[in-house]
Coordinates of N, CA, C and O in Angstrom, one line a residue:
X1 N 90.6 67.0 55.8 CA 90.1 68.3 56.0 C 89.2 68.4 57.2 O 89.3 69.4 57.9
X2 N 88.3 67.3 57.6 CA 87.5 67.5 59.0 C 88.7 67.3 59.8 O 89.2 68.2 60.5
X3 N 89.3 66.0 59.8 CA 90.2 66.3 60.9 C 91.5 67.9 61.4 O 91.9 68.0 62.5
X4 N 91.8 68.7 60.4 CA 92.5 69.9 60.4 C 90.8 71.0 61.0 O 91.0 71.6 62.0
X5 N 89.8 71.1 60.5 CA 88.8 71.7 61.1 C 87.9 71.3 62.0 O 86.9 71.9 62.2
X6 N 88.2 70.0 62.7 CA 88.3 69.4 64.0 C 89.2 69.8 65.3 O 88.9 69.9 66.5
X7 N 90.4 69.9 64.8 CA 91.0 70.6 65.2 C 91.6 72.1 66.0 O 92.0 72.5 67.0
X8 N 91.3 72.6 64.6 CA 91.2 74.3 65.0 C 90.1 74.6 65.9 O 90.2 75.7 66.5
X9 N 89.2 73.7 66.2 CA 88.1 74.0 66.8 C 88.2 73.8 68.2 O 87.8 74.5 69.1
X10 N 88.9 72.7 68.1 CA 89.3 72.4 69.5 C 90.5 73.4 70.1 O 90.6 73.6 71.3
X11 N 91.2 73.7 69.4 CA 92.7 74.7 69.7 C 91.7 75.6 70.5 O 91.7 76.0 71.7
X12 N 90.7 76.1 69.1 CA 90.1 77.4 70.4 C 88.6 77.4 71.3 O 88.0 78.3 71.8
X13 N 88.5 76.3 71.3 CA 87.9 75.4 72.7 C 88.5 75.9 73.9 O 88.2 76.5 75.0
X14 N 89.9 75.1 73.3 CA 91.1 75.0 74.6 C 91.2 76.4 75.0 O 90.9 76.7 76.2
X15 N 91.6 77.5 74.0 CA 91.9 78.9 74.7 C 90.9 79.6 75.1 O 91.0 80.5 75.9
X16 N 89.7 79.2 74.5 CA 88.6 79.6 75.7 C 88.5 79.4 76.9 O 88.5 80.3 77.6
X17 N 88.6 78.0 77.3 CA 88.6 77.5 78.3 C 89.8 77.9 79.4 O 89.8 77.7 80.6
X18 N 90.5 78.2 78.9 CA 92.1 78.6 79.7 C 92.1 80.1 80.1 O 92.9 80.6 80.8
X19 N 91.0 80.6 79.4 CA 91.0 82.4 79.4 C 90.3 82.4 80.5 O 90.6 83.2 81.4
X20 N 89.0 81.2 80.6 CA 87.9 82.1 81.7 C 88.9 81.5 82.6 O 89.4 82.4 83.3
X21 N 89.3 80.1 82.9 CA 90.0 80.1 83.7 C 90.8 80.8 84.5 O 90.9 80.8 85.7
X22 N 91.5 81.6 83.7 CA 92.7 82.5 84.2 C 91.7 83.6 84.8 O 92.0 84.1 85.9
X23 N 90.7 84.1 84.2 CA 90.1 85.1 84.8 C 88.9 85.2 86.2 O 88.6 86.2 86.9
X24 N 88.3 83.6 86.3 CA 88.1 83.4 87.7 C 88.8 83.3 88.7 O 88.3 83.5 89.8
X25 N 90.4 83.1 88.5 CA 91.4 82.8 89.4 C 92.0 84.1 89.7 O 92.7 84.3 90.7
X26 N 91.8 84.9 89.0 CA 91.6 86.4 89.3 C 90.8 87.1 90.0 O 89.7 87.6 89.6
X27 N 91.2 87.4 91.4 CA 90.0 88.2 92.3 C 89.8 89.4 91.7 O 90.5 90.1 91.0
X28 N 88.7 89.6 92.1 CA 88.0 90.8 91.4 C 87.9 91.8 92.7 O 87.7 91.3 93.8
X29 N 88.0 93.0 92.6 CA 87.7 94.3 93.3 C 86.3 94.1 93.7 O 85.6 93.7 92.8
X30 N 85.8 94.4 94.7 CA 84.5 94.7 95.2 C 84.6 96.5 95.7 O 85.3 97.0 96.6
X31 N 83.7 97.1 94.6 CA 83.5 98.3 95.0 C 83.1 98.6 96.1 O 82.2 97.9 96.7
X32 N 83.8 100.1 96.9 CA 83.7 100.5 98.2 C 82.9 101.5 97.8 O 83.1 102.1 96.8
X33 N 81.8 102.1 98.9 CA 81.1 103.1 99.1 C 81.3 103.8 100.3 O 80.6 103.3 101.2
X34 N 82.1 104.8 100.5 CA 81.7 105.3 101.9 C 80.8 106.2 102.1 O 80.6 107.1 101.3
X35 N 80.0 106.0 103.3 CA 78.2 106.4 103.1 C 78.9 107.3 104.6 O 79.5 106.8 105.5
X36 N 78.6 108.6 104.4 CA 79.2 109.7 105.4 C 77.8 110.6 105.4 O 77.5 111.4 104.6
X37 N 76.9 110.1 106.8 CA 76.4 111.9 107.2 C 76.6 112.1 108.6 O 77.1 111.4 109.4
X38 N 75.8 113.4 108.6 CA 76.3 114.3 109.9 C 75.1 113.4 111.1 O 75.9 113.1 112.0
X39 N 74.0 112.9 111.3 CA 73.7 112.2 112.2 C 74.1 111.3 113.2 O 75.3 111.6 113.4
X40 N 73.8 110.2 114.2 CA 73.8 109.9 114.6 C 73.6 108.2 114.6 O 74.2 107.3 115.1
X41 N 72.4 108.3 113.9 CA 72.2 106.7 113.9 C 71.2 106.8 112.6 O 70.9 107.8 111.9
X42 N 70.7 105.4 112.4 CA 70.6 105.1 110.7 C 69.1 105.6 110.6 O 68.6 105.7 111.7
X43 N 68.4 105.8 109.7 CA 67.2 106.4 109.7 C 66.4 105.9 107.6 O 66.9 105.4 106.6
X44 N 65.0 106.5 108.0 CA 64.8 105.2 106.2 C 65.6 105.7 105.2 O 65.5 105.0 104.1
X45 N 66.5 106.8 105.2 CA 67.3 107.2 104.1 C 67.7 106.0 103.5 O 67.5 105.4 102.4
X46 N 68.8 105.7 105.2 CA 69.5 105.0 105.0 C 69.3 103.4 104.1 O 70.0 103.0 103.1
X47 N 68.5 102.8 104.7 CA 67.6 102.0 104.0 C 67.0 102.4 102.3 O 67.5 102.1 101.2
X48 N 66.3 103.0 102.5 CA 66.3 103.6 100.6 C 67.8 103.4 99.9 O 68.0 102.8 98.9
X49 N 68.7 103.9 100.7 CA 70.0 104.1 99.6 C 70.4 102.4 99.5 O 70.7 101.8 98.5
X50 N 70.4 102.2 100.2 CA 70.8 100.5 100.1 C 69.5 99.5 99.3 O 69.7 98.6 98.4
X51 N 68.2 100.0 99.9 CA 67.2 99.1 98.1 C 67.3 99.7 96.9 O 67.1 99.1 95.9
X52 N 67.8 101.1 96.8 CA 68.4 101.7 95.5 C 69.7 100.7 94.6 O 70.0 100.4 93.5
X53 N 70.3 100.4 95.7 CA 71.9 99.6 95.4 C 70.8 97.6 94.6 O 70.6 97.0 93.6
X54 N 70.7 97.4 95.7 CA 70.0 96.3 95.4 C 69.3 96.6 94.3 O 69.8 95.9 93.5
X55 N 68.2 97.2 93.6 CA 67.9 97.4 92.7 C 68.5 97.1 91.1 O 68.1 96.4 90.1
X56 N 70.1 98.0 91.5 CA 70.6 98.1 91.0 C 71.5 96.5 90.6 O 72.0 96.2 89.5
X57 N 71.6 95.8 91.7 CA 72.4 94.4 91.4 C 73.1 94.4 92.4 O 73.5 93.3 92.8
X58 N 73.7 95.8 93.3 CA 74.6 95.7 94.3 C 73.9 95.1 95.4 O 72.7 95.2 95.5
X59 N 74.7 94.4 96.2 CA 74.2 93.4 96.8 C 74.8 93.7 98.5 O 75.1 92.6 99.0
X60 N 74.9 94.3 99.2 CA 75.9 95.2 100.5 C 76.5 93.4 100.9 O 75.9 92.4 101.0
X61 N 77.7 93.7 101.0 CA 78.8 92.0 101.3 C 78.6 91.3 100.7 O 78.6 90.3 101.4
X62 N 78.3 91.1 99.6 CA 78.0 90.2 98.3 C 79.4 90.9 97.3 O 80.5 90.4 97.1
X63 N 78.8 92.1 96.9 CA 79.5 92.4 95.3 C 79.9 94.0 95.7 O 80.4 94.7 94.9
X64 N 79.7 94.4 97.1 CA 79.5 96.0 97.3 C 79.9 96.0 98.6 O 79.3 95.3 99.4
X65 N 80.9 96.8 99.0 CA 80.9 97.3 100.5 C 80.4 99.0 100.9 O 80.6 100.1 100.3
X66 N 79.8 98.6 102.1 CA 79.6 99.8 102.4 C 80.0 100.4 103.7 O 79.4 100.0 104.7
X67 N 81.0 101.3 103.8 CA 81.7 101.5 105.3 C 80.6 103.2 105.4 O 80.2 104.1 104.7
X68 N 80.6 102.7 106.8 CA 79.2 104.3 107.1 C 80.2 105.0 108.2 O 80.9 104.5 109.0
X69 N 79.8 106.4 108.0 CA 80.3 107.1 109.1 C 79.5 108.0 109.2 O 78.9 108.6 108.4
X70 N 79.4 108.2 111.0 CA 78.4 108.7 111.7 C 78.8 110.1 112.0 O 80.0 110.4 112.2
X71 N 77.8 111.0 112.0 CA 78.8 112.5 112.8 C 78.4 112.6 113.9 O 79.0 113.5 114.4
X72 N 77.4 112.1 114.7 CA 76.7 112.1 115.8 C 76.3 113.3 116.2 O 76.4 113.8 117.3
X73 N 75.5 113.9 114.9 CA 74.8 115.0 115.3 C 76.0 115.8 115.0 O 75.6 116.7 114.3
X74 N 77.3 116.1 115.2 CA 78.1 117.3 115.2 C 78.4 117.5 114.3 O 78.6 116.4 113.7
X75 N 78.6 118.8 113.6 CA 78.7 119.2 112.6 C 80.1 119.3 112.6 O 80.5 118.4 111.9
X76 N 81.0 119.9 113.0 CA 82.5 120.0 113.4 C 83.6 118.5 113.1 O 84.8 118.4 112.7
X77 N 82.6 117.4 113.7 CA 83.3 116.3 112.9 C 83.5 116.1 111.8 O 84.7 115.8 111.5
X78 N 82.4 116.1 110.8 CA 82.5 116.2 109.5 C 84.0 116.1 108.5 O 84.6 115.2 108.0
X79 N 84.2 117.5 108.6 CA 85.7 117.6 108.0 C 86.3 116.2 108.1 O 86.5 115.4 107.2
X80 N 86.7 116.0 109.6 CA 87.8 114.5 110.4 C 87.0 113.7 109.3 O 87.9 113.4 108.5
X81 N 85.7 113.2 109.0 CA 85.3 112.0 108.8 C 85.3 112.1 107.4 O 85.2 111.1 106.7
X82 N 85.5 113.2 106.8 CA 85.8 113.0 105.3 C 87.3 113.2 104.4 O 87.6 113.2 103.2
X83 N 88.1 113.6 105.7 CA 89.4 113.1 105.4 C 89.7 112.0 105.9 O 90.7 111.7 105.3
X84 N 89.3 110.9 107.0 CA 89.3 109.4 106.9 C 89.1 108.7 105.7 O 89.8 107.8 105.2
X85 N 87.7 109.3 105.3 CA 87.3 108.7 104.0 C 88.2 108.4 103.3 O 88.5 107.3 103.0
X86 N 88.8 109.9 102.8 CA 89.7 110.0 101.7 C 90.7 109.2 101.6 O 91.2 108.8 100.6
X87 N 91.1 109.0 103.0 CA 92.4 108.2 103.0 C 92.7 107.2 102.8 O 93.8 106.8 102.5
X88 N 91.1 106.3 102.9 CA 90.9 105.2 102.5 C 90.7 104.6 101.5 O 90.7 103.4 101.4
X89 N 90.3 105.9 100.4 CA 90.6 105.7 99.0 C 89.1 104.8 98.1 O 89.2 104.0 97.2
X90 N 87.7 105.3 98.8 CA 86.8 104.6 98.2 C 86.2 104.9 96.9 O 86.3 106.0 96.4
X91 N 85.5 103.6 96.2 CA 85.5 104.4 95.0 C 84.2 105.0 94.9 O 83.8 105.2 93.7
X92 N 83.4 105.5 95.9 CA 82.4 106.4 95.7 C 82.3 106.9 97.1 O 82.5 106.2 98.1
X93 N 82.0 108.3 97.0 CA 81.1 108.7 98.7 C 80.1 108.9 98.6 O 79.9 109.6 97.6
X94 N 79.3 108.7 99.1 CA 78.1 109.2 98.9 C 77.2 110.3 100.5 O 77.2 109.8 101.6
X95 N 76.8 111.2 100.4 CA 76.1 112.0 101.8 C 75.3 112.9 101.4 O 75.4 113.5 100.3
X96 N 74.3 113.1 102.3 CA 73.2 113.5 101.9 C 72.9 114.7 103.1 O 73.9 114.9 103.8
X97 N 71.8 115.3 103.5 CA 71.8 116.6 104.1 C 70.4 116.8 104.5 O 69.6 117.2 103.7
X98 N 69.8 116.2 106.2 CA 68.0 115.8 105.7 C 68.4 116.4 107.0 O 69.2 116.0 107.8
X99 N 67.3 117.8 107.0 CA 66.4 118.8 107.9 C 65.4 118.1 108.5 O 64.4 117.6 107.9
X100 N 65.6 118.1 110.0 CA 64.1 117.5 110.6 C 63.6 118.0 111.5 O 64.1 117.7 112.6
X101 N 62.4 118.9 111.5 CA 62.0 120.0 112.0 C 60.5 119.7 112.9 O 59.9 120.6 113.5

């Protein structure tokens, strides 16, 4: 009897062991963010949104990418830079809208 429940135990030892295996050897997806505003260059938003991420566990080139697009001040780009986005298929956008007077 110990040896049949010595056994079973090991059987599923084994398929433990064979599962994570199979599932480290499995690349994993690293979530994409495309970070789109109408500016020019990076300012402490920008910074906030990325200690918000870390907060969170996201780590920017660790566990999280983040592709940024600039509008350089023109508003008319826009549209172009959020149908690039699109095309590239991220799993979040994120843009924001900061008045500075």
């Amino acid at each position: 009897m110990k040896k049949a429940a010595l056994l079973s135990i090991l059987v599923v030892v084994l398929q433990l062991a064979v599962e994570v295996i199979a599932e480290a050897q499995q690349s994993k997806k690293i979530p994409r963010i495309a970070y789109v505003v109408g500016r020019s260059a990076p300012m402490q938003f920008d910074e906030a949104f990325r200690q918000g991420l870390r907060e969170l566990g996201y780590i920017e080139g660790q566990n999280i990418i983040i592709e940024y697009r600039w509008g350089e001040g023109m508003e008319g780009s826009l549209p172009n830079l959020f149908a690039e986005v699109m095309r590239r298929n991220p799993d979040l956008i994120s843009t924001h809208s900061v008045r500075l007077e």
